[in-house]
Amino acid sequence: MSARWRIQMSVAELRARLVEDAAVIYPGPYLNQLRGESIESQCQELLASGVRRIVVNFQDTELINSIGISILLGVIESVNESEGALMLSNLSSSNRELFEMLGLLSHVEVEETEEIALLKLAEAGRAPM
Amino acid sequence: MSNSEHTRILSRLPETESVDRESVVSRVCEFAKSNPGTNALLLGGARVGKSEILRRTFDRLFNERGDVVPFYYAANHTCIDLTGFARDFFSQFVTQLLAFKHNDAKLISNDAEAFSIPARSLPDDCAWIRSLMDSFAQATKLQDPIGLLRCALSAPEISTLRGKLVPLVLIDNCHLLGESGFHSELLRALRPATPATIPSPVFVLCGLRRAVVELIPPETELFDRLETIEVEKVDVQLYEAFIGRLSDSRGVETNDSTIELITQQLDRDLFYGRAIIEAAASRDVALKSFMDFQRIYTSEILAGRIGRYFDALVRETASDRQSARVALNALALIEEAGSPLPIDALVERVSEHAVAPYELLSKLHSRELLTAGYGFVSASTDRVFSDYIRAKYRSEIAGASQPIAGNELLGEKLKDSYRMMMTRYNRAIELQVVEIVSRFDFQSVPSSLFDSVSFDKRYRGLGRVQVRRALTEEQERVRLPQTVVVHDLGAGERLGLSFRLFAAKGFEGGIYTDANEVLWLIGLINSKEPLDVDTLVEIDQHLEAAVRRQTILFTSRVLRWYISKEGFSAVASDRLSSLDSYSSTYAQLDLLQDYLTSLALGGDARPASEFELVIPIDGDAELIAARTAEQIARTADFDQDSINQIKTALIEACINAAEHGESPDKKIHQRFAIDDNRLIITVSNKGKSFGRANGQSPPSVPTGSKKDKRGRGLQIIRALMDEVEFERTDDGTRLVMTKYLKRPDVN
């Protein structure tokens, strides 16, 4: 049982989808350097193609390491620099605690669910500048 | 009002005669509400109840009276030309739309054509519907089928733009809509409105899987935005309950073993199940024996509802009787072969009577009556269809009379009945073995569970509860390995005996080295007598051959474990003992399962107080450490939050050791020690220091640069663990982290 669990963890793929003109990225069960870099390149592609609103949904993310967090912080900066907006959603309590401890939450907004995050991003997009 | 209390409008089956699909219905409804402008495919095998799910979705949304307006359309053979389809689709759309707006489901059940509804009867806020109907009437006059189709398919979008409604368009039987003109117009209708801020209708397409998945080309943007909703077969328990309910409601007497056989033989197919019970009810016969069921089954296959259904399926793929005969012949040839046939060889066999054999095979493939790959063609996995093909071939091509063909099928099925029920029983035991072996995780268990002779001597005559109690006091122990993977090596049978073979790979002693790798070869034997030595030798040869056939690498340590339902003969036991092989009966297997469960639940036996783990500096190996820590912490009663903190800290410690250690052996060594109130984890490597061996503080909080990420690791470890210390050793560095079950009193 445990072996199968590990195998699934190691082969998990990064998943993403477009919702209207926003994108949702799912980092998978373990956000490490590899998956952090996948998110980074995915976001670069999205920004290049004109997508400015991105949600990172951590629903299936059981573990996160510091390298993954560092890369995520870089991604947040890149999106902000491109005048886009990025939100996090579906954080478990332990992942939220980790982000809070490392000061990540002062750089990015977190919403309970992906749907709320998308809604807030859409509202922000419509608000007068 | 609960979902089941909704008024039935399109759904055909009362709750008592259907299976619970409410979760899928909810999923489709939620999809429509949360994803305007996107589309989905509802996919599942034939006859799993997809159409009823769509009809129930319609009913639920209609009754809810929310923002989403449901529209259900089932394509059918009478409307497969473009004009016929366009007229039918448009008419039903307007009818259902008006029914929703008026909250009058009778408009639908009366089957009123939209064109027959007087325009003056429409309320003022439906002026746009009048104009929609006028436009359609104009398009009809132009006699342009494509234009008419476009007009019909754009009706849902016009409803969103002009009527401020969001239709959920449920199109069933999409596999019947194969015309190219239709395809391009459907793709046009599926595209969301631009700009994206304008709401668009939601389309859910359903039908035979192979045809439906090909509707949306993968290179299009539509494909990227497409959701898939899978409908699985109902599970065994639900199906058995469904058959029981249906039999009761039709007054058909059944018993448990016949229901089990029906479930196995019909492979949980809802349509077949209904057909059998209805047939039994109409003939007023009971289904209380295998013979009762197989008689009804045989007559259903040959001349009943199931047979007529298959007749229609085969006819649909063929343009005339001759082609239908060729199709039947081809299907029978594939069935008889028992394994995939080269397509060219099959075509050669049937081409004498078929005008376009490749086209015929392609149609049979898209109707899921066979599976055609690039070079080979194989039979359908539907066993009921296989029975139909064999019986039909005998009566329609080989020339046997229907009673003879029926008797042959009846004989076959009766012989199969016993085997099928035994297979079911064996399958349950096989799954139990795989489940138990997968749970091996360095536990220490009583050795008598792996020695049938010793077990018999110790516990003969005792009840199961007494044995369980005695096992906890047994001194001799077997330390199990940690299983990494379990392979199924196949099965075999002969008169009075069947067996299945497995190979499990894992590690012993908590250290992941080649020397500690172990291969367990497992033989599970179901026989009526104790296993004799000759059969044991024979099965052992099968086991070795199967391992080599599957190219599983032998490890330095190989262990054999034979599990025999009725135990072993004296000579076989001596031989097993001389080979240091393990031997168990099914009863011992059950007790082992109980014992492992009690360990996992924190029973009397505690895990060893110290574990060692060595992982390679490679890939995601730190996950192995985290998983191990989780299991140890859980058995030591840490709560989930603490376990998560321990796992995260350990991952950081491993990454630190890997990045900074420059360890010559490319390994990270860990030790987990538990005492009464704490877990101490030591992570060490060989090479230069990692972390701060001199006790300095870690770097300050990082600024966000990736270069500072290691500072984050140490920060995390210190924050999540109660005590953290770095120690320099002769050949490297050691990080010792402690987590208390309860934090020490800060005062």
CSV table of N, CA and C in Angstrom, one decimal, chain B residues 452-453 529-536 564 566-576:
chain,number,residue,atom,x,y,z
B,452,SER,N,2.7,-23.7,9.1
B,452,SER,CA,1.4,-24.4,9.3
B,452,SER,C,1.6,-25.5,10.3
B,453,VAL,N,2.8,-26.2,10.4
B,453,VAL,CA,2.9,-27.3,11.3
B,453,VAL,C,2.9,-26.8,12.7
B,529,GLU,N,-8.2,-30.9,-0.9
B,529,GLU,CA,-7.4,-31.7,0.0
B,529,GLU,C,-6.1,-31.0,0.4
B,530,PRO,N,-5.4,-31.4,1.5
B,530,PRO,CA,-4.1,-30.9,1.8
B,530,PRO,C,-3.2,-31.0,0.6
B,531,LEU,N,-2.3,-30.0,0.4
B,531,LEU,CA,-1.5,-30.0,-0.8
B,531,LEU,C,-0.4,-31.1,-0.7
B,532,ASP,N,-0.3,-32.0,-1.8
B,532,ASP,CA,0.7,-33.0,-1.7
B,532,ASP,C,2.0,-32.5,-2.3
B,533,VAL,N,3.1,-33.3,-2.1
B,533,VAL,CA,4.4,-32.8,-2.4
B,533,VAL,C,4.6,-32.7,-3.9
B,534,ASP,N,4.0,-33.6,-4.7
B,534,ASP,CA,4.2,-33.5,-6.2
B,534,ASP,C,3.6,-32.2,-6.7
B,535,THR,N,2.4,-31.9,-6.2
B,535,THR,CA,1.7,-30.7,-6.7
B,535,THR,C,2.5,-29.5,-6.2
B,536,LEU,N,3.1,-29.6,-5.0
B,536,LEU,CA,3.9,-28.4,-4.5
B,536,LEU,C,5.1,-28.2,-5.4
B,564,SER,N,-2.1,-22.6,1.4
B,564,SER,CA,-3.0,-23.6,0.9
B,564,SER,C,-4.3,-23.6,1.8
B,566,GLU,N,-6.4,-25.9,2.5
B,566,GLU,CA,-6.6,-27.0,3.4
B,566,GLU,C,-5.2,-27.5,3.9
B,567,GLY,N,-4.2,-26.7,3.9
B,567,GLY,CA,-2.9,-27.0,4.5
B,567,GLY,C,-2.1,-27.9,3.6
B,568,PHE,N,-1.2,-28.7,4.2
B,568,PHE,CA,-0.2,-29.4,3.4
B,568,PHE,C,-0.1,-30.9,3.9
B,569,SER,N,0.2,-31.8,3.0
B,569,SER,CA,0.5,-33.2,3.5
B,569,SER,C,1.7,-33.2,4.3
B,570,ALA,N,1.9,-34.3,5.1
B,570,ALA,CA,3.1,-34.4,6.0
B,570,ALA,C,4.4,-34.3,5.1
B,571,VAL,N,4.4,-35.0,4.0
B,571,VAL,CA,5.7,-34.9,3.2
B,571,VAL,C,5.9,-33.5,2.6
B,572,ALA,N,4.8,-32.9,2.2
B,572,ALA,CA,4.9,-31.5,1.6
B,572,ALA,C,5.4,-30.6,2.7
B,573,SER,N,4.9,-30.8,3.9
B,573,SER,CA,5.4,-29.9,5.0
B,573,SER,C,6.9,-30.1,5.3
B,574,ASP,N,7.3,-31.4,5.3
B,574,ASP,CA,8.8,-31.6,5.5
B,574,ASP,C,9.6,-30.9,4.4
B,575,ARG,N,9.1,-31.0,3.2
B,575,ARG,CA,9.9,-30.4,2.1
B,575,ARG,C,9.9,-28.9,2.3
B,576,LEU,N,8.8,-28.3,2.7
B,576,LEU,CA,8.8,-26.8,2.9
B,576,LEU,C,9.7,-26.4,4.0
